[in-house]
N, CA, C and O atoms as a DFTB+ gen file, in Angstrom:
476 C
 N C O
     1  1      35.635     103.484      41.288
     2  2      34.295     103.999      41.083
     3  2      33.323     102.815      41.062
     4  3      33.596     101.825      40.383
     5  1      32.201     102.885      41.781
     6  2      31.228     101.786      41.796
     7  2      30.702     101.482      40.393
     8  3      30.625     102.367      39.541
     9  1      30.344     100.226      40.168
    10  2      29.820      99.823      38.868
    11  2      28.673      98.826      39.046
    12  3      28.542      98.198      40.096
    13  1      27.851      98.691      38.015
    14  2      26.708      97.777      38.064
    15  2      27.000      96.448      37.383
    16  3      26.288      95.469      37.606
    17  1      28.033      96.404      36.561
    18  2      28.389      95.183      35.826
    19  2      29.804      94.775      36.203
    20  3      30.678      95.619      36.396
    21  1      30.015      93.471      36.304
    22  2      31.359      92.988      36.609
    23  2      32.058      92.540      35.333
    24  3      31.413      92.218      34.335
    25  1      33.378      92.526      35.382
    26  2      34.166      91.981      34.283
    27  2      34.201      90.466      34.430
    28  3      34.195      89.935      35.540
    29  1      34.237      89.785      33.296
    30  2      34.253      88.323      33.300
    31  2      35.539      87.818      32.650
    32  3      36.085      88.436      31.736
    33  1      35.994      86.696      33.144
    34  2      37.174      86.027      32.604
    35  2      36.701      84.700      32.017
    36  3      36.014      83.943      32.702
    37  1      37.053      84.400      30.768
    38  2      36.616      83.129      30.181
    39  2      37.130      81.936      30.993
    40  3      38.276      81.930      31.444
    41  1      36.282      80.939      31.171
    42  2      36.628      79.725      31.913
    43  2      36.421      78.520      31.013
    44  3      35.328      78.297      30.494
    45  1      37.467      77.758      30.837
    46  2      37.395      76.536      30.037
    47  2      37.862      75.334      30.849
    48  3      38.054      74.248      30.304
    49  1      38.043      75.528      32.144
    50  2      38.498      74.449      33.008
    51  2      37.372      73.490      33.357
    52  3      36.255      73.598      32.851
    53  1      37.692      72.562      34.223
    54  2      36.714      71.568      34.660
    55  2      35.851      72.092      35.796
    56  3      35.812      73.289      36.083
    57  1      35.168      71.161      36.427
    58  2      34.245      71.503      37.512
    59  2      35.023      71.939      38.755
    60  3      35.833      71.183      39.292
    61  1      34.765      73.159      39.198
    62  2      35.349      73.704      40.425
    63  2      34.264      74.528      41.124
    64  3      33.252      74.888      40.522
    65  1      34.493      74.813      42.381
    66  2      33.645      75.742      43.116
    67  2      34.526      76.917      43.510
    68  3      35.586      76.738      44.110
    69  1      34.076      78.122      43.168
    70  2      34.813      79.344      43.460
    71  2      34.121      80.033      44.630
    72  3      32.894      80.121      44.665
    73  1      34.906      80.522      45.589
    74  2      34.347      81.295      46.688
    75  2      35.103      82.612      46.795
    76  3      36.331      82.636      46.872
    77  1      34.350      83.700      46.797
    78  2      34.893      85.047      46.949
    79  2      34.262      85.644      48.202
    80  3      33.042      85.604      48.362
    81  1      35.081      86.194      49.086
    82  2      34.579      86.697      50.363
    83  2      34.975      88.157      50.531
    84  3      36.139      88.524      50.373
    85  1      33.998      88.973      50.851
    86  2      34.220      90.384      51.174
    87  2      33.919      90.530      52.663
    88  3      32.758      90.547      53.070
    89  1      34.970      90.635      53.472
    90  2      34.766      90.648      54.926
    91  2      34.584      92.054      55.492
    92  3      34.535      92.230      56.709
    93  1      34.484      93.046      54.624
    94  2      34.242      94.426      55.060
    95  2      33.111      95.038      54.246
    96  3      33.219      96.163      53.758
    97  1      32.030      94.288      54.105
    98  2      30.905      94.743      53.296
    99  2      30.075      95.769      54.071
   100  3      29.870      95.627      55.276
   101  1      29.599      96.804      53.369
   102  2      28.785      97.841      53.982
   103  2      27.624      98.199      53.064
   104  3      27.793      98.338      51.853
   105  1      26.446      98.347      53.658
   106  2      25.282      98.889      52.964
   107  2      24.572      99.814      53.956
   108  3      25.042     100.002      55.078
   109  1      23.445     100.387      53.541
   110  2      22.720     101.298      54.420
   111  2      21.348     100.737      54.767
   112  3      20.661     100.187      53.906
   113  1      20.953     100.876      56.016
   114  2      19.600     100.540      56.429
   115  2      18.654     101.546      55.787
   116  3      18.862     102.751      55.934
   117  1      17.610     101.087      55.071
   118  2      16.710     102.023      54.407
   119  2      15.794     102.786      55.377
   120  3      15.188     103.788      54.997
   121  1      15.694     102.319      56.609
   122  2      14.827     102.975      57.591
   123  2      15.591     104.051      58.355
   124  3      15.127     105.185      58.475
   125  1      16.769     103.688      58.873
   126  2      17.518     104.608      59.738
   127  2      18.610     105.375      59.011
   128  3      19.058     106.418      59.487
   129  1      19.046     104.867      57.858
   130  2      20.177     105.471      57.162
   131  2      21.510     105.107      57.787
   132  3      22.554     105.585      57.343
   133  1      21.487     104.259      58.820
   134  2      22.704     103.815      59.491
   135  2      23.400     102.752      58.639
   136  3      22.740     102.020      57.902
   137  1      24.721     102.664      58.736
   138  2      25.419     101.618      57.975
   139  2      25.181     100.235      58.574
   140  3      25.112     100.072      59.792
   141  1      25.059      99.251      57.701
   142  2      25.016      97.844      58.083
   143  2      26.345      97.236      57.653
   144  3      26.735      97.344      56.491
   145  1      27.033      96.601      58.586
   146  2      28.332      95.987      58.320
   147  2      28.182      94.477      58.334
   148  3      27.389      93.928      59.099
   149  1      28.948      93.811      57.483
   150  2      28.877      92.365      57.483
   151  2      29.911      91.734      56.586
   152  3      30.786      92.396      56.028
   153  1      29.775      90.427      56.469
   154  2      30.617      89.617      55.595
   155  2      29.710      89.085      54.496
   156  3      28.651      88.520      54.768
   157  1      30.136      89.271      53.257
   158  2      29.381      88.783      52.116
   159  2      30.234      87.755      51.380
   160  3      31.389      88.021      51.048
   161  1      29.664      86.589      51.128
   162  2      30.406      85.574      50.370
   163  2      29.594      85.154      49.150
   164  3      28.366      85.076      49.179
   165  1      30.330      84.890      48.085
   166  2      29.746      84.438      46.826
   167  2      30.422      83.118      46.475
   168  3      31.640      83.059      46.304
   169  1      29.622      82.063      46.370
   170  2      30.128      80.750      45.949
   171  2      29.400      80.362      44.671
   172  3      28.187      80.541      44.561
   173  1      30.144      79.830      43.707
   174  2      29.491      79.431      42.462
   175  2      30.318      78.384      41.732
   176  3      31.515      78.226      41.971
   177  1      29.636      77.668      40.826
   178  2      30.297      76.718      39.929
   179  2      30.275      77.323      38.539
   180  3      29.220      77.384      37.907
   181  1      31.436      77.778      38.046
   182  2      31.458      78.439      36.741
   183  2      31.181      77.467      35.601
   184  3      31.550      76.294      35.654
   185  1      30.528      77.982      34.578
   186  2      30.355      77.239      33.334
   187  2      31.282      77.841      32.275
   188  3      32.168      77.163      31.755
   189  1      31.066      79.114      31.966
   190  2      31.839      79.780      30.920
   191  2      32.647      80.969      31.421
   192  3      33.574      81.417      30.747
   193  1      32.296      81.491      32.614
   194  2      32.892      82.734      33.076
   195  2      33.284      82.678      34.543
   196  3      32.610      82.059      35.366
   197  1      34.395      83.344      34.847
   198  2      34.795      83.620      36.221
   199  2      34.546      85.101      36.483
   200  3      34.609      85.923      35.569
   201  1      34.265      85.429      37.735
   202  2      34.140      86.834      38.127
   203  2      35.531      87.402      38.355
   204  3      36.336      86.809      39.073
   205  1      35.813      88.535      37.754
   206  2      37.081      89.222      37.995
   207  2      36.944      89.923      39.341
   208  3      36.015      90.706      39.539
   209  1      37.859      89.650      40.267
   210  2      37.672      90.050      41.666
   211  2      37.639      91.564      41.884
   212  3      36.851      92.039      42.702
   213  1      38.463      92.326      41.183
   214  2      38.450      93.781      41.391
   215  2      37.115      94.374      40.953
   216  3      36.580      95.252      41.630
   217  1      36.574      93.911      39.836
   218  2      35.296      94.452      39.386
   219  2      34.163      94.004      40.304
   220  3      33.177      94.725      40.460
   221  1      34.287      92.819      40.916
   222  2      33.294      92.403      41.911
   223  2      33.325      93.358      43.104
   224  3      32.278      93.739      43.627
   225  1      34.518      93.738      43.525
   226  2      34.654      94.701      44.614
   227  2      33.965      96.017      44.256
   228  3      33.260      96.593      45.085
   229  1      34.165      96.491      43.034
   230  2      33.543      97.740      42.593
   231  2      32.023      97.588      42.466
   232  3      31.277      98.526      42.747
   233  1      31.572      96.416      42.046
   234  2      30.128      96.140      41.996
   235  2      29.533      96.216      43.414
   236  3      28.504      96.859      43.621
   237  1      30.174      95.567      44.370
   238  2      29.672      95.565      45.743
   239  2      29.712      96.960      46.357
   240  3      28.901      97.283      47.226
   241  1      30.646      97.779      45.910
   242  2      30.820      99.132      46.428
   243  2      29.559      99.982      46.217
   244  3      29.288     100.885      47.008
   245  1      28.795      99.703      45.169
   246  2      27.596     100.492      44.885
   247  2      26.569     100.431      46.015
   248  3      25.719     101.315      46.118
   249  1      26.635      99.406      46.861
   250  2      25.660      99.250      47.936
   251  2      26.013     100.068      49.175
   252  3      25.208     100.156      50.103
   253  1      27.199     100.666      49.206
   254  2      27.612     101.451      50.380
   255  2      26.715     102.656      50.615
   256  3      26.541     103.083      51.756
   257  1      26.151     103.201      49.566
   258  2      25.308     104.388      49.686
   259  2      23.849     104.094      49.332
   260  3      23.054     105.014      49.136
   261  1      23.505     102.817      49.253
   262  2      22.151     102.437      48.837
   263  2      21.378     101.897      50.038
   264  3      21.827     100.966      50.707
   265  1      20.222     102.482      50.303
   266  2      19.363     101.986      51.371
   267  2      18.621     100.748      50.905
   268  3      17.784     100.828      50.006
   269  1      18.920      99.593      51.512
   270  2      18.322      98.332      51.083
   271  2      18.356      97.358      52.259
   272  3      19.362      97.263      52.961
   273  1      17.265      96.642      52.469
   274  2      17.231      95.640      53.527
   275  2      18.172      94.487      53.175
   276  3      18.349      94.161      52.001
   277  1      18.758      93.888      54.170
   278  2      19.744      92.815      53.971
   279  2      19.184      91.671      53.139
   280  3      19.883      91.124      52.286
   281  1      17.941      91.308      53.377
   282  2      17.334      90.196      52.646
   283  2      17.225      90.512      51.157
   284  3      17.542      89.671      50.316
   285  1      16.779      91.717      50.833
   286  2      16.669      92.119      49.434
   287  2      18.044      92.258      48.795
   288  3      18.240      91.885      47.639
   289  1      18.981      92.791      49.545
   290  2      20.339      92.984      49.051
   291  2      20.949      91.670      48.564
   292  3      21.489      91.607      47.460
   293  1      20.864      90.636      49.376
   294  2      21.435      89.339      49.018
   295  2      20.731      88.773      47.785
   296  3      21.384      88.212      46.905
   297  1      19.410      88.914      47.714
   298  2      18.662      88.418      46.549
   299  2      19.048      89.170      45.282
   300  3      19.194      88.557      44.224
   301  1      19.216      90.488      45.371
   302  2      19.600      91.307      44.213
   303  2      20.983      90.895      43.709
   304  3      21.185      90.739      42.504
   305  1      21.924      90.720      44.616
   306  2      23.277      90.317      44.214
   307  2      23.251      88.947      43.546
   308  3      23.889      88.752      42.512
   309  1      22.518      87.996      44.127
   310  2      22.425      86.656      43.528
   311  2      21.833      86.733      42.120
   312  3      22.341      86.090      41.201
   313  1      20.771      87.509      41.944
   314  2      20.142      87.630      40.617
   315  2      21.077      88.302      39.613
   316  3      21.201      87.850      38.475
   317  1      21.736      89.389      40.042
   318  2      22.664      90.089      39.145
   319  2      23.811      89.186      38.698
   320  3      24.139      89.128      37.513
   321  1      24.414      88.488      39.650
   322  2      25.572      87.661      39.307
   323  2      25.166      86.421      38.506
   324  3      25.932      85.954      37.664
   325  1      23.981      85.889      38.759
   326  2      23.488      84.781      37.935
   327  2      23.351      85.240      36.488
   328  3      23.758      84.533      35.566
   329  1      22.778      86.420      36.293
   330  2      22.589      86.961      34.938
   331  2      23.926      87.246      34.259
   332  3      24.089      86.976      33.069
   333  1      24.876      87.786      35.007
   334  2      26.142      88.197      34.402
   335  2      27.115      87.031      34.178
   336  3      27.813      86.991      33.165
   337  1      27.157      86.093      35.114
   338  2      28.140      85.010      35.028
   339  2      27.589      83.726      34.403
   340  3      28.344      82.923      33.856
   341  1      26.287      83.541      34.486
   342  2      25.636      82.315      33.998
   343  2      26.313      81.045      34.521
   344  3      26.650      80.162      33.732
   345  1      26.519      80.939      35.839
   346  2      27.133      79.739      36.406
   347  2      26.127      78.590      36.456
   348  3      24.933      78.787      36.232
   349  1      26.620      77.401      36.750
   350  2      25.713      76.270      36.954
   351  2      24.805      76.561      38.148
   352  3      23.608      76.277      38.110
   353  1      25.371      77.118      39.185
   354  2      24.627      77.576      40.372
   355  2      25.450      78.652      41.068
   356  3      26.660      78.761      40.872
   357  1      24.765      79.441      41.883
   358  2      25.433      80.475      42.659
   359  2      24.743      80.596      44.005
   360  3      23.527      80.441      44.114
   361  1      25.533      80.873      45.020
   362  2      25.008      81.070      46.367
   363  2      25.653      82.322      46.939
   364  3      26.878      82.437      46.972
   365  1      24.832      83.253      47.385
   366  2      25.308      84.490      47.999
   367  2      24.839      84.485      49.448
   368  3      23.650      84.333      49.726
   369  1      25.793      84.652      50.374
   370  2      25.475      84.659      51.802
   371  2      25.911      85.983      52.406
   372  3      27.033      86.440      52.189
   373  1      25.028      86.581      53.154
   374  2      25.353      87.794      53.899
   375  2      25.189      87.522      55.378
   376  3      24.148      87.031      55.815
   377  1      26.212      87.838      56.146
   378  2      26.179      87.712      57.609
   379  2      26.414      89.117      58.155
   380  3      27.538      89.618      58.164
   381  1      25.326      89.739      58.611
   382  2      25.379      91.135      59.016
   383  2      25.491      91.255      60.526
   384  3      24.838      90.523      61.270
   385  1      26.322      92.181      60.966
   386  2      26.576      92.376      62.393
   387  2      25.304      92.806      63.107
   388  3      24.384      93.371      62.515
   389  1      25.289      92.521      64.382
   390  2      24.139      92.799      65.223
   391  2      23.831      94.292      65.288
   392  3      24.721      95.120      65.484
   393  1      22.551      94.614      65.120
   394  2      22.035      95.974      65.350
   395  2      20.771      95.802      66.167
   396  3      19.858      95.086      65.757
   397  1      20.710      96.447      67.308
   398  2      19.548      96.290      68.169
   399  2      19.481      94.913      68.793
   400  3      18.407      94.456      69.185
   401  1      20.635      94.241      68.890
   402  2      20.690      92.937      69.540
   403  2      20.414      91.748      68.637
   404  3      20.440      90.611      69.107
   405  1      20.150      91.975      67.356
   406  2      19.853      90.859      66.450
   407  2      20.746      90.936      65.223
   408  3      20.768      91.942      64.515
   409  1      21.478      89.864      64.985
   410  2      22.279      89.748      63.767
   411  2      21.415      89.083      62.694
   412  3      20.533      88.283      63.008
   413  1      21.670      89.412      61.450
   414  2      20.890      88.852      60.343
   415  2      21.807      88.056      59.437
   416  3      22.877      88.524      59.049
   417  1      21.381      86.852      59.104
   418  2      22.069      86.013      58.123
   419  2      21.104      85.695      57.001
   420  3      19.970      85.282      57.247
   421  1      21.547      85.884      55.770
   422  2      20.689      85.662      54.606
   423  2      21.474      84.881      53.561
   424  3      22.637      85.184      53.293
   425  1      20.831      83.871      52.972
   426  2      21.440      83.109      51.890
   427  2      20.461      83.031      50.726
   428  3      19.285      82.719      50.914
   429  1      20.954      83.315      49.521
   430  2      20.156      83.169      48.297
   431  2      20.903      82.218      47.377
   432  3      22.090      82.409      47.113
   433  1      20.220      81.204      46.894
   434  2      20.824      80.249      45.959
   435  2      20.013      80.271      44.668
   436  3      18.782      80.234      44.680
   437  1      20.731      80.332      43.571
   438  2      20.106      80.335      42.255
   439  2      20.794      79.278      41.389
   440  3      21.977      78.988      41.565
   441  1      20.031      78.707      40.451
   442  2      20.595      77.750      39.502
   443  2      20.283      78.205      38.093
   444  3      19.181      78.664      37.793
   445  1      21.284      78.068      37.233
   446  2      21.125      78.443      35.826
   447  2      20.567      77.246      35.069
   448  3      21.044      76.122      35.224
   449  1      19.567      77.495      34.262
   450  2      19.049      76.423      33.399
   451  2      20.133      76.076      32.384
   452  3      20.820      76.959      31.870
   453  1      20.277      74.798      32.105
   454  2      21.264      74.383      31.110
   455  2      20.924      75.012      29.774
   456  3      19.763      75.044      29.365
   457  1      21.916      75.497      29.118
   458  2      21.720      76.113      27.811
   459  2      23.027      76.052      27.047
   460  3      23.994      75.459      27.524
   461  1      23.073      76.650      25.880
   462  2      24.303      76.621      25.100
   463  2      25.421      77.354      25.827
   464  3      25.201      78.400      26.439
   465  1      26.613      76.798      25.753
   466  2      27.777      77.421      26.379
   467  2      28.291      78.558      25.512
   468  3      28.042      78.608      24.308
   469  1      29.028      79.484      26.163
   470  2      29.732      80.509      25.417
   471  2      28.979      81.801      25.181
   472  3      29.498      82.688      24.503
   473  1      27.788      81.942      25.710
   474  2      27.044      83.193      25.479
   475  2      27.364      84.215      26.513
   476  3      26.830      85.323      26.472
């Protein structure tokens, strides 16, 4: 079942970069109602939390029936995951298949202000 919040796993390790890739991502064009297919990747440097992959899949699933432009979609995901995971930084990239002869690529990068750990 789609969800708006992801599950988090506590992270106490050192500096790493995590990359999660959904190569069968689907959303809806808000103008035509046609599906938009693409590859969505999430890269981030965890501070206190890792994203649990199954819940990330369920979070992304909510966009299958939501009419949203690709540019806004990537920005919304970056903002949501920044708020939920509080990483040092996060980058969300969407590479959407060609429709009407033009493919769309969108990248949103966000950085978390340094603050107390563990919240």
